[in-house]
Amino acid sequence: MGSFKGHALPGSFFLVAGLWWTGKHSLWHVTRRNKNLGSGRVASRASQRRLELIESSIVVFFSFVGILAEQFADGPRLQLYNAAEKHWEDVMNWQHSTMYLFFGLAGIVSLIVHTTDVAPLALDRLMLAVAFFNEGFLFLYHLHGRTMLDVHVHQLLLYAVFGSAAVAFLEVFHRGNILMEMLRCTLTMLQGSWFWQIGFVLYPPHGPEWDLKDHNNMMFITMCYSWHLAFALLAVSMVYCTVSCVVRSRLKRTPPMEMGLLKPREREPESEDEIL
Amino acid sequence: MGSFKGHALPGSFFLVAGLWWTGKHSLWHVTRRNKNLGSGRVASRASQRRLELIESSIVVFFSFVGILAEQFADGPRLQLYNAAEKHWEDVMNWQHSTMYLFFGLAGIVSLIVHTTDVAPLALDRLMLAVAFFNEGFLFLYHLHGRTMLDVHVHQLLLYAVFGSAAVAFLEVFHRGNILMEMLRCTLTMLQGSWFWQIGFVLYPPHGPEWDLKDHNNMMFITMCYSWHLAFALLAVSMVYCTVSCVVRSRLKRTPPMEMGLLKPREREPESEDEIL
Amino acid sequence: MGSFKGHALPGSFFLVAGLWWTGKHSLWHVTRRNKNLGSGRVASRASQRRLELIESSIVVFFSFVGILAEQFADGPRLQLYNAAEKHWEDVMNWQHSTMYLFFGLAGIVSLIVHTTDVAPLALDRLMLAVAFFNEGFLFLYHLHGRTMLDVHVHQLLLYAVFGSAAVAFLEVFHRGNILMEMLRCTLTMLQGSWFWQIGFVLYPPHGPEWDLKDHNNMMFITMCYSWHLAFALLAVSMVYCTVSCVVRSRLKRTPPMEMGLLKPREREPESEDEIL
Amino acid sequence: MGSFKGHALPGSFFLVAGLWWTGKHSLWHVTRRNKNLGSGRVASRASQRRLELIESSIVVFFSFVGILAEQFADGPRLQLYNAAEKHWEDVMNWQHSTMYLFFGLAGIVSLIVHTTDVAPLALDRLMLAVAFFNEGFLFLYHLHGRTMLDVHVHQLLLYAVFGSAAVAFLEVFHRGNILMEMLRCTLTMLQGSWFWQIGFVLYPPHGPEWDLKDHNNMMFITMCYSWHLAFALLAVSMVYCTVSCVVRSRLKRTPPMEMGLLKPREREPESEDEIL
């Protein structure tokens, strides 16, 4: 999918995923911290689980759609080797399918982890780390023989991808650490917006082409990456603050229930982290 | 042993090791979690130790056989330097012997650790990490002056090898973490199946030779590695689920013993991890 | 700002920051350890918070000044792209502005973290790590096509920058570990003094030019870096010892208050670390 | 000191240091584990501290001697720049002096840490890590423009050096972990014996010269490094077992003191690790 759309599409997905995760983790973190104000009503354990299941289902669904789109929309149609012409059919599309496959696997694992109790909870983060790592790994060997700027913008992408993988792996050991969660959200949004940027640089929809061999362009693009990071940080912190304010104001308006009624609720595990 | 067999043999060993470890760690993890159902009977502390001893003995035995095979089956027959012709005798075979030697050492250490109490338990993982690292280290300097695809497939192997080493090292500090154990099993199986793949690519037993300089082949091989990883993940999760189901069904059928009888059993350390 | 001043200025800032941090962390560490001698009076919780706010404000102020100076003193005056001549305006100045921007963001985050309780305390270290990482990242792609020694001195700088980033990231998990704090101070001072050294090497204010292609010079510069590290270690340890001695002598002179009076003070959280 | 002696001398020092550390840490570990048998008499807290002071003093002494030897035995005699001929005087000797300097600093810090209580105990490991890192760092930029095998043997040395630095850094957080201590001892001994090997390869004292460009030699040397590692592992484990056996047999022969007499002894901190 060497086209503007081919970069804008995954970019949008990662942007949405980053925003969604930011909202989700912010909500749970704020809920946990304001327990004594009766915030259990805002986000109970059961609703948390339902949210996870919906999220995982959507991830699985879109991964499946992505694989089909790569294969049948202008792709190799499940044909791997062209024996007649002795070459591999559309290796690029197969690679993209493989990336989607791993995110799909991560979604399936997350579904299993949150519906049954066969596996430890942290498995969903481990699979997410594997999916991100696999994406970065395939991109790493994607770049042979391209022009300087093309290679450079994809290399910059790898920082965000491998960064997400590393943070998700750290979360296996430090689950529920809001800072690591926000960092992962930031890196995911950075990845998303950078996909858009790559699209604009390599396939400018209107306006002049970029000179892919100009060293000055490379210097600018590097700095541009820092700005994307700054915007991702800003977006994540704004979502966090909004969620935090909304939850607090709602809690203040509704008076807490009687202590006696709260007791049994306090007994249920504080958050998914403690069950681990 | 630059031949198909020379890659299929170690590949099979690592595949078997990966499967075996998956089964072992799954069994112990499920046993530990279902303690209250009386699962102590399924895998008691003594039987765990016996299993470890058998495993270690087999590792030591095959390492020894491997060293002998490398030396005497078409190898240097313990002769290191050919003074007449002024060159080293079969450096490759010596290198393979060295790799086996370290796995043998890891086996011996595991034997000592599980029979006596002179050394801390985690030493077996540390030696395993050293053995994997040593294997990767020797492969790293194995590749000078080969063709592009040959180098590439071996480099991909290194991901699995160094990954196993890193995870085993992490286990020194997080012993008994089922996720790390499963990750190590996955990487070991990936290594095993990739050895087979290398054999098929470099020494195709039937069918045409691969073009070792075609860039398209390299792209395909990279993706192929991801598929091996996906299959390894699938295999590990299937073994885990099977073990988990079997243990649970067995526990449900046999009613738990009287509480009074269980008491003393509960006193014995839950698993080897707590003794550390 | 390719000039002597352009390196001496940031160098001085990092030197001052390193010294200031050393003093601050030393004071708090010594105070915490000598609690029983009534050291709560020397550095109370409220004064700690006030100090943090002042520090953050200064960081924000100077970042803002730095951005303005880069833009308007001989810089691009907020103009990014020169459409007429089709090139980016003063990319270097824009890059420096970006670096300042991230340190400014870190300062703002620190202000928010220490005045409100919306975010966990460790966020200030995470943002500091991001700011240092961003600085190193931009320097990394700064160096294309320069002479050998020029590249080398900037590469050496990167050790200190990425080292600071790594230590600050570690502090997210090990907050209040005096050794990590001192290590970060050392690396920050090393960065500051090395900026001065770079100024002297690339733009010698008086005396002869350096031969930027002489391999012997490169060997000397590498060693010189070690000496800077040694001096930074020495400076940090001297500041620590001075603070330690002053606090102890002051505590000895003033007799501790009555036990009864101390009780409520002991109840307040020992340091910011415990609130995390 | 490009000579056989110049490599044999530091090699011997590291070998001795590795053996000494192995003995020391083994003794303390065994003592701690056999507390209930009255092993406090074998290695009391006070004798531990005395041992540390003696060790540190020796390190400081030999570092000082090393610096003097590098400067005055055939070296630059404290002259840094030859203004007449416009070149740096004996940069190599200055670099070696710098390495010794950092080990000397580590010794001094260890002295301070174990006599006073101004600094946390873990500081000695941090300084050791810095000293090892500095050694590796200087070697890293030592190798420009040498022949292939010369570069290769020094690169292999770096594995051991940076490995020691990393393990010492880990010990800052996991102090008293016998496995990390033994790993550091192993890597130090590996470094020592590899210095000897480098001496034999580059400056063979008798016998023929090595062909420094032969690829087969490089393959052999890599394997040889693995063997050195195996021997280091063997030596460390033998020392550990010997110490362990001797302490146990001594404890069995001398009957434990009366329980009443033991009580006060049990009160003193178990080992230096708990004071941290």
mmCIF file with all atom_site columns, N, CA and C in Angstrom, chain D residues 93-128:
data_model
loop_
_atom_site.group_PDB
_atom_site.id
_atom_site.type_symbol
_atom_site.label_atom_id
_atom_site.label_alt_id
_atom_site.label_comp_id
_atom_site.label_asym_id
_atom_site.label_entity_id
_atom_site.label_seq_id
_atom_site.pdbx_PDB_ins_code
_atom_site.Cartn_x
_atom_site.Cartn_y
_atom_site.Cartn_z
_atom_site.occupancy
_atom_site.B_iso_or_equiv
_atom_site.pdbx_formal_charge
_atom_site.auth_seq_id
_atom_site.auth_comp_id
_atom_site.auth_asym_id
_atom_site.auth_atom_id
_atom_site.pdbx_PDB_model_num
ATOM 1   N N  . ASN D 1 93  ? 49.876 5.891  27.596 1.00 0.00 ? 93  ASN D N  1
ATOM 2   C CA . ASN D 1 93  ? 50.215 5.821  29.013 1.00 0.00 ? 93  ASN D CA 1
ATOM 3   C C  . ASN D 1 93  ? 49.272 6.689  29.847 1.00 0.00 ? 93  ASN D C  1
ATOM 4   N N  . TRP D 1 94  ? 48.924 7.857  29.324 1.00 0.00 ? 94  TRP D N  1
ATOM 5   C CA . TRP D 1 94  ? 47.977 8.706  30.035 1.00 0.00 ? 94  TRP D CA 1
ATOM 6   C C  . TRP D 1 94  ? 46.633 8.021  30.175 1.00 0.00 ? 94  TRP D C  1
ATOM 7   N N  . GLN D 1 95  ? 46.210 7.318  29.104 1.00 0.00 ? 95  GLN D N  1
ATOM 8   C CA . GLN D 1 95  ? 44.930 6.606  29.178 1.00 0.00 ? 95  GLN D CA 1
ATOM 9   C C  . GLN D 1 95  ? 44.977 5.524  30.250 1.00 0.00 ? 95  GLN D C  1
ATOM 10  N N  . HIS D 1 96  ? 46.095 4.751  30.279 1.00 0.00 ? 96  HIS D N  1
ATOM 11  C CA . HIS D 1 96  ? 46.204 3.717  31.309 1.00 0.00 ? 96  HIS D CA 1
ATOM 12  C C  . HIS D 1 96  ? 46.184 4.334  32.706 1.00 0.00 ? 96  HIS D C  1
ATOM 13  N N  . SER D 1 97  ? 46.889 5.464  32.853 1.00 0.00 ? 97  SER D N  1
ATOM 14  C CA . SER D 1 97  ? 46.871 6.154  34.149 1.00 0.00 ? 97  SER D CA 1
ATOM 15  C C  . SER D 1 97  ? 45.440 6.510  34.545 1.00 0.00 ? 97  SER D C  1
ATOM 16  N N  . THR D 1 98  ? 44.669 6.982  33.549 1.00 0.00 ? 98  THR D N  1
ATOM 17  C CA . THR D 1 98  ? 43.289 7.375  33.838 1.00 0.00 ? 98  THR D CA 1
ATOM 18  C C  . THR D 1 98  ? 42.469 6.181  34.310 1.00 0.00 ? 98  THR D C  1
ATOM 19  N N  . MET D 1 99  ? 42.692 5.019  33.658 1.00 0.00 ? 99  MET D N  1
ATOM 20  C CA . MET D 1 99  ? 41.982 3.812  34.106 1.00 0.00 ? 99  MET D CA 1
ATOM 21  C C  . MET D 1 99  ? 42.326 3.506  35.558 1.00 0.00 ? 99  MET D C  1
ATOM 22  N N  . TYR D 1 100 ? 43.622 3.512  35.879 1.00 0.00 ? 100 TYR D N  1
ATOM 23  C CA . TYR D 1 100 ? 44.026 3.237  37.257 1.00 0.00 ? 100 TYR D CA 1
ATOM 24  C C  . TYR D 1 100 ? 43.398 4.236  38.208 1.00 0.00 ? 100 TYR D C  1
ATOM 25  N N  . LEU D 1 101 ? 43.374 5.523  37.759 1.00 0.00 ? 101 LEU D N  1
ATOM 26  C CA . LEU D 1 101 ? 42.824 6.579  38.592 1.00 0.00 ? 101 LEU D CA 1
ATOM 27  C C  . LEU D 1 101 ? 41.405 6.236  39.050 1.00 0.00 ? 101 LEU D C  1
ATOM 28  N N  . PHE D 1 102 ? 40.564 5.746  38.107 1.00 0.00 ? 102 PHE D N  1
ATOM 29  C CA . PHE D 1 102 ? 39.177 5.469  38.465 1.00 0.00 ? 102 PHE D CA 1
ATOM 30  C C  . PHE D 1 102 ? 39.071 4.284  39.419 1.00 0.00 ? 102 PHE D C  1
ATOM 31  N N  . PHE D 1 103 ? 39.931 3.265  39.222 1.00 0.00 ? 103 PHE D N  1
ATOM 32  C CA . PHE D 1 103 ? 39.908 2.168  40.192 1.00 0.00 ? 103 PHE D CA 1
ATOM 33  C C  . PHE D 1 103 ? 40.401 2.668  41.548 1.00 0.00 ? 103 PHE D C  1
ATOM 34  N N  . GLY D 1 104 ? 41.369 3.591  41.528 1.00 0.00 ? 104 GLY D N  1
ATOM 35  C CA . GLY D 1 104 ? 41.818 4.188  42.776 1.00 0.00 ? 104 GLY D CA 1
ATOM 36  C C  . GLY D 1 104 ? 40.692 4.940  43.471 1.00 0.00 ? 104 GLY D C  1
ATOM 37  N N  . LEU D 1 105 ? 39.945 5.724  42.680 1.00 0.00 ? 105 LEU D N  1
ATOM 38  C CA . LEU D 1 105 ? 38.795 6.447  43.244 1.00 0.00 ? 105 LEU D CA 1
ATOM 39  C C  . LEU D 1 105 ? 37.801 5.472  43.871 1.00 0.00 ? 105 LEU D C  1
ATOM 40  N N  . ALA D 1 106 ? 37.529 4.366  43.126 1.00 0.00 ? 106 ALA D N  1
ATOM 41  C CA . ALA D 1 106 ? 36.598 3.365  43.667 1.00 0.00 ? 106 ALA D CA 1
ATOM 42  C C  . ALA D 1 106 ? 37.111 2.838  45.003 1.00 0.00 ? 106 ALA D C  1
ATOM 43  N N  . GLY D 1 107 ? 38.444 2.633  45.098 1.00 0.00 ? 107 GLY D N  1
ATOM 44  C CA . GLY D 1 107 ? 39.026 2.156  46.354 1.00 0.00 ? 107 GLY D CA 1
ATOM 45  C C  . GLY D 1 107 ? 38.839 3.169  47.468 1.00 0.00 ? 107 GLY D C  1
ATOM 46  N N  . ILE D 1 108 ? 39.115 4.432  47.157 1.00 0.00 ? 108 ILE D N  1
ATOM 47  C CA . ILE D 1 108 ? 38.984 5.481  48.184 1.00 0.00 ? 108 ILE D CA 1
ATOM 48  C C  . ILE D 1 108 ? 37.539 5.570  48.671 1.00 0.00 ? 108 ILE D C  1
ATOM 49  N N  . VAL D 1 109 ? 36.591 5.552  47.698 1.00 0.00 ? 109 VAL D N  1
ATOM 50  C CA . VAL D 1 109 ? 35.179 5.609  48.068 1.00 0.00 ? 109 VAL D CA 1
ATOM 51  C C  . VAL D 1 109 ? 34.814 4.429  48.962 1.00 0.00 ? 109 VAL D C  1
ATOM 52  N N  . SER D 1 110 ? 35.337 3.238  48.622 1.00 0.00 ? 110 SER D N  1
ATOM 53  C CA . SER D 1 110 ? 35.046 2.055  49.425 1.00 0.00 ? 110 SER D CA 1
ATOM 54  C C  . SER D 1 110 ? 35.575 2.240  50.848 1.00 0.00 ? 110 SER D C  1
ATOM 55  N N  . LEU D 1 111 ? 36.790 2.810  50.966 1.00 0.00 ? 111 LEU D N  1
ATOM 56  C CA . LEU D 1 111 ? 37.359 3.099  52.291 1.00 0.00 ? 111 LEU D CA 1
ATOM 57  C C  . LEU D 1 111 ? 36.424 4.002  53.094 1.00 0.00 ? 111 LEU D C  1
ATOM 58  N N  . ILE D 1 112 ? 35.984 5.105  52.450 1.00 0.00 ? 112 ILE D N  1
ATOM 59  C CA . ILE D 1 112 ? 35.124 6.065  53.138 1.00 0.00 ? 112 ILE D CA 1
ATOM 60  C C  . ILE D 1 112 ? 33.809 5.409  53.555 1.00 0.00 ? 112 ILE D C  1
ATOM 61  N N  . VAL D 1 113 ? 33.215 4.646  52.613 1.00 0.00 ? 113 VAL D N  1
ATOM 62  C CA . VAL D 1 113 ? 31.918 4.037  52.875 1.00 0.00 ? 113 VAL D CA 1
ATOM 63  C C  . VAL D 1 113 ? 31.977 3.065  54.052 1.00 0.00 ? 113 VAL D C  1
ATOM 64  N N  . HIS D 1 114 ? 33.104 2.332  54.173 1.00 0.00 ? 114 HIS D N  1
ATOM 65  C CA . HIS D 1 114 ? 33.161 1.308  55.213 1.00 0.00 ? 114 HIS D CA 1
ATOM 66  C C  . HIS D 1 114 ? 33.721 1.807  56.537 1.00 0.00 ? 114 HIS D C  1
ATOM 67  N N  . THR D 1 115 ? 34.285 3.041  56.564 1.00 0.00 ? 115 THR D N  1
ATOM 68  C CA . THR D 1 115 ? 34.746 3.564  57.858 1.00 0.00 ? 115 THR D CA 1
ATOM 69  C C  . THR D 1 115 ? 33.736 4.539  58.460 1.00 0.00 ? 115 THR D C  1
ATOM 70  N N  . THR D 1 116 ? 33.147 5.368  57.611 1.00 0.00 ? 116 THR D N  1
ATOM 71  C CA . THR D 1 116 ? 32.170 6.323  58.143 1.00 0.00 ? 116 THR D CA 1
ATOM 72  C C  . THR D 1 116 ? 30.772 5.907  57.684 1.00 0.00 ? 116 THR D C  1
ATOM 73  N N  . ASP D 1 117 ? 29.770 6.682  58.068 1.00 0.00 ? 117 ASP D N  1
ATOM 74  C CA . ASP D 1 117 ? 28.413 6.374  57.602 1.00 0.00 ? 117 ASP D CA 1
ATOM 75  C C  . ASP D 1 117 ? 27.802 7.557  56.869 1.00 0.00 ? 117 ASP D C  1
ATOM 76  N N  . VAL D 1 118 ? 28.672 8.387  56.242 1.00 0.00 ? 118 VAL D N  1
ATOM 77  C CA . VAL D 1 118 ? 28.134 9.530  55.509 1.00 0.00 ? 118 VAL D CA 1
ATOM 78  C C  . VAL D 1 118 ? 27.374 9.108  54.251 1.00 0.00 ? 118 VAL D C  1
ATOM 79  N N  . ALA D 1 119 ? 27.841 8.023  53.633 1.00 0.00 ? 119 ALA D N  1
ATOM 80  C CA . ALA D 1 119 ? 27.242 7.639  52.355 1.00 0.00 ? 119 ALA D CA 1
ATOM 81  C C  . ALA D 1 119 ? 26.649 6.246  52.460 1.00 0.00 ? 119 ALA D C  1
ATOM 82  N N  . PRO D 1 120 ? 25.631 5.930  51.634 1.00 0.00 ? 120 PRO D N  1
ATOM 83  C CA . PRO D 1 120 ? 25.060 4.579  51.646 1.00 0.00 ? 120 PRO D CA 1
ATOM 84  C C  . PRO D 1 120 ? 26.078 3.555  51.152 1.00 0.00 ? 120 PRO D C  1
ATOM 85  N N  . LEU D 1 121 ? 25.965 2.333  51.690 1.00 0.00 ? 121 LEU D N  1
ATOM 86  C CA . LEU D 1 121 ? 26.920 1.268  51.374 1.00 0.00 ? 121 LEU D CA 1
ATOM 87  C C  . LEU D 1 121 ? 27.021 1.001  49.873 1.00 0.00 ? 121 LEU D C  1
ATOM 88  N N  . ALA D 1 122 ? 25.876 1.036  49.182 1.00 0.00 ? 122 ALA D N  1
ATOM 89  C CA . ALA D 1 122 ? 25.862 0.630  47.781 1.00 0.00 ? 122 ALA D CA 1
ATOM 90  C C  . ALA D 1 122 ? 26.741 1.507  46.913 1.00 0.00 ? 122 ALA D C  1
ATOM 91  N N  . LEU D 1 123 ? 27.213 2.636  47.479 1.00 0.00 ? 123 LEU D N  1
ATOM 92  C CA . LEU D 1 123 ? 28.049 3.540  46.695 1.00 0.00 ? 123 LEU D CA 1
ATOM 93  C C  . LEU D 1 123 ? 29.311 2.843  46.198 1.00 0.00 ? 123 LEU D C  1
ATOM 94  N N  . ASP D 1 124 ? 29.837 1.861  46.986 1.00 0.00 ? 124 ASP D N  1
ATOM 95  C CA . ASP D 1 124 ? 31.079 1.215  46.538 1.00 0.00 ? 124 ASP D CA 1
ATOM 96  C C  . ASP D 1 124 ? 30.845 0.453  45.236 1.00 0.00 ? 124 ASP D C  1
ATOM 97  N N  . ARG D 1 125 ? 29.663 -0.164 45.084 1.00 0.00 ? 125 ARG D N  1
ATOM 98  C CA . ARG D 1 125 ? 29.371 -0.895 43.843 1.00 0.00 ? 125 ARG D CA 1
ATOM 99  C C  . ARG D 1 125 ? 29.170 0.073  42.688 1.00 0.00 ? 125 ARG D C  1
ATOM 100 N N  . LEU D 1 126 ? 28.522 1.209  42.976 1.00 0.00 ? 126 LEU D N  1
ATOM 101 C CA . LEU D 1 126 ? 28.297 2.192  41.919 1.00 0.00 ? 126 LEU D CA 1
ATOM 102 C C  . LEU D 1 126 ? 29.622 2.702  41.387 1.00 0.00 ? 126 LEU D C  1
ATOM 103 N N  . MET D 1 127 ? 30.578 2.994  42.304 1.00 0.00 ? 127 MET D N  1
ATOM 104 C CA . MET D 1 127 ? 31.879 3.496  41.858 1.00 0.00 ? 127 MET D CA 1
ATOM 105 C C  . MET D 1 127 ? 32.639 2.408  41.104 1.00 0.00 ? 127 MET D C  1
ATOM 106 N N  . LEU D 1 128 ? 32.463 1.151  41.547 1.00 0.00 ? 128 LEU D N  1
ATOM 107 C CA . LEU D 1 128 ? 33.105 0.046  40.830 1.00 0.00 ? 128 LEU D CA 1
ATOM 108 C C  . LEU D 1 128 ? 32.550 -0.035 39.418 1.00 0.00 ? 128 LEU D C  1
#
